[in-house]
Amino acid sequence: MNRQVKQVLFIVAAISLVLVLIGFLPNMIMFGLGALLALWAGVRFMAVTHVGAKIGYGALAVIGIITILSNIWALIGIVVAWVLFKGYMMYANQKQDVEIFNADGSRASRSSFQSFDQVWQKFVNRR
């Protein structure tokens, strides 16, 4: 498979993953809010000593856990976001082929850059 076909396939995959991510975004927001509520209420539950406050914070923690469990589809969105991030990092870290052109527009050969140190020394000595 040549490079252009791979690029097209990766672009199509990225677009479809972004659409899936957008579709699961409301679930992900509610999942996060439920997790924050459960965490906050759990910490407050452990901190208070009054029975009424414990019942109230326990009820809030249960509501947060129910919100998390009702939005369990958000885990698919989180996995998709992770796959997109990893795919982007793999693409960004690839060594790109750099094409260097001469002033007239022709492609420069690699041999023209092999003696760079010699050319640089001539330039420095000429000053």
Coordinates of C-alpha atoms in Angstrom, one line a residue:
M1 CA 0.0 0.0 0.0
N2 CA 1.5 3.3 -1.0
R3 CA 1.8 6.4 1.2
Q4 CA -1.1 8.4 -0.3
V5 CA -3.5 5.5 0.3
K6 CA -2.3 5.2 3.9
Q7 CA -2.8 8.9 4.5
V8 CA -6.3 8.8 3.1
L9 CA -7.2 5.8 5.2
F10 CA -5.8 7.5 8.3
I11 CA -7.7 10.7 7.6
V12 CA -10.9 8.8 7.1
A13 CA -10.3 6.9 10.4
A14 CA -9.5 10.1 12.2
I15 CA -12.7 11.8 10.9
S16 CA -14.8 8.9 11.9
L17 CA -13.2 8.8 15.4
V18 CA -13.8 12.5 15.8
L19 CA -17.5 12.0 14.9
V20 CA -17.8 9.2 17.5
L21 CA -16.1 11.4 20.0
I22 CA -18.5 14.2 19.4
G23 CA -21.4 11.8 19.7
F24 CA -20.2 10.6 23.1
L25 CA -19.3 14.0 24.4
P26 CA -22.5 14.6 26.4
N27 CA -22.1 11.2 28.1
M28 CA -18.5 12.0 28.8
I29 CA -19.5 15.3 30.4
M30 CA -22.1 13.6 32.6
F31 CA -19.7 10.8 33.5
G32 CA -17.1 13.4 34.6
L33 CA -19.7 15.4 36.6
G34 CA -20.9 12.2 38.3
A35 CA -17.4 11.2 39.1
L36 CA -16.7 14.6 40.6
L37 CA -19.9 14.5 42.6
A38 CA -19.1 11.0 43.9
L39 CA -15.6 11.9 44.8
W40 CA -16.5 15.2 46.5
A41 CA -19.4 13.6 48.4
G42 CA -17.2 10.6 49.5
V43 CA -14.5 12.9 50.8
R44 CA -17.1 15.0 52.7
F45 CA -18.8 11.8 54.0
M46 CA -15.6 10.7 55.5
A47 CA -14.9 14.2 57.1
V48 CA -18.2 14.8 58.8
T49 CA -19.3 13.3 62.1
H50 CA -23.0 14.1 62.3
V51 CA -25.4 11.4 61.3
G52 CA -27.7 13.7 59.2
A53 CA -24.7 15.1 57.3
K54 CA -23.4 11.5 56.7
I55 CA -26.8 10.5 55.3
G56 CA -26.9 13.6 53.0
Y57 CA -23.4 13.2 51.7
G58 CA -24.0 9.4 51.3
A59 CA -27.0 10.1 49.2
L60 CA -25.0 12.6 47.0
A61 CA -22.3 9.9 46.6
V62 CA -24.9 7.4 45.5
I63 CA -26.4 9.9 43.0
G64 CA -22.9 10.4 41.6
I65 CA -22.3 6.7 41.3
I66 CA -25.6 6.2 39.6
T67 CA -24.7 9.1 37.2
I68 CA -21.4 7.4 36.4
L69 CA -23.1 4.0 35.8
S70 CA -25.8 5.5 33.6
N71 CA -23.2 7.1 31.4
I72 CA -21.0 4.1 31.1
W73 CA -21.0 4.6 27.3
A74 CA -18.7 7.5 28.0
L75 CA -15.9 5.0 28.4
I76 CA -16.1 4.4 24.7
G77 CA -15.6 8.1 24.1
I78 CA -12.7 8.1 26.5
V79 CA -11.1 5.2 24.6
V80 CA -11.7 6.9 21.3
A81 CA -10.1 10.2 22.6
W82 CA -7.1 8.1 23.8
V83 CA -6.8 6.4 20.4
L84 CA -6.9 9.8 18.6
F85 CA -4.3 11.2 20.9
K86 CA -2.0 8.2 20.4
G87 CA -2.5 8.2 16.6
Y88 CA -1.7 11.9 16.4
M89 CA 1.4 11.4 18.5
M90 CA 2.6 8.6 16.3
Y91 CA 1.9 10.7 13.2
A92 CA 3.6 13.8 14.7
N93 CA 6.8 11.8 15.7
Q94 CA 7.3 10.4 12.2
K95 CA 10.4 11.4 10.4
Q96 CA 9.2 13.5 7.5
D97 CA 11.1 13.4 4.2
V98 CA 12.5 16.8 3.6
E99 CA 12.9 17.8 -0.1
I100 CA 15.4 20.5 -0.7
F101 CA 15.4 22.5 -3.9
N102 CA 18.0 24.6 -5.6
A103 CA 17.4 28.2 -6.5
D104 CA 16.3 27.3 -10.0
G105 CA 13.6 24.9 -8.7
S106 CA 15.5 21.6 -9.4
R107 CA 15.8 19.1 -6.6
A108 CA 19.1 19.3 -4.8
S109 CA 21.2 16.2 -4.6
R110 CA 22.3 14.8 -1.3
S111 CA 26.0 15.2 -2.3
S112 CA 25.6 19.0 -2.3
F113 CA 25.2 18.9 1.5
Q114 CA 27.9 16.4 2.3
S115 CA 30.7 19.0 2.3
F116 CA 28.8 21.6 4.4
D117 CA 31.6 21.9 7.0
Q118 CA 34.2 22.7 4.3
V119 CA 31.9 25.3 2.7
W120 CA 31.3 26.8 6.1
Q121 CA 35.0 27.0 6.9
K122 CA 35.6 28.7 3.6
F123 CA 32.9 31.2 4.4
V124 CA 34.3 31.9 7.9
N125 CA 37.8 32.3 6.6
R126 CA 36.8 34.6 3.9
R127 CA 35.4 37.1 6.4

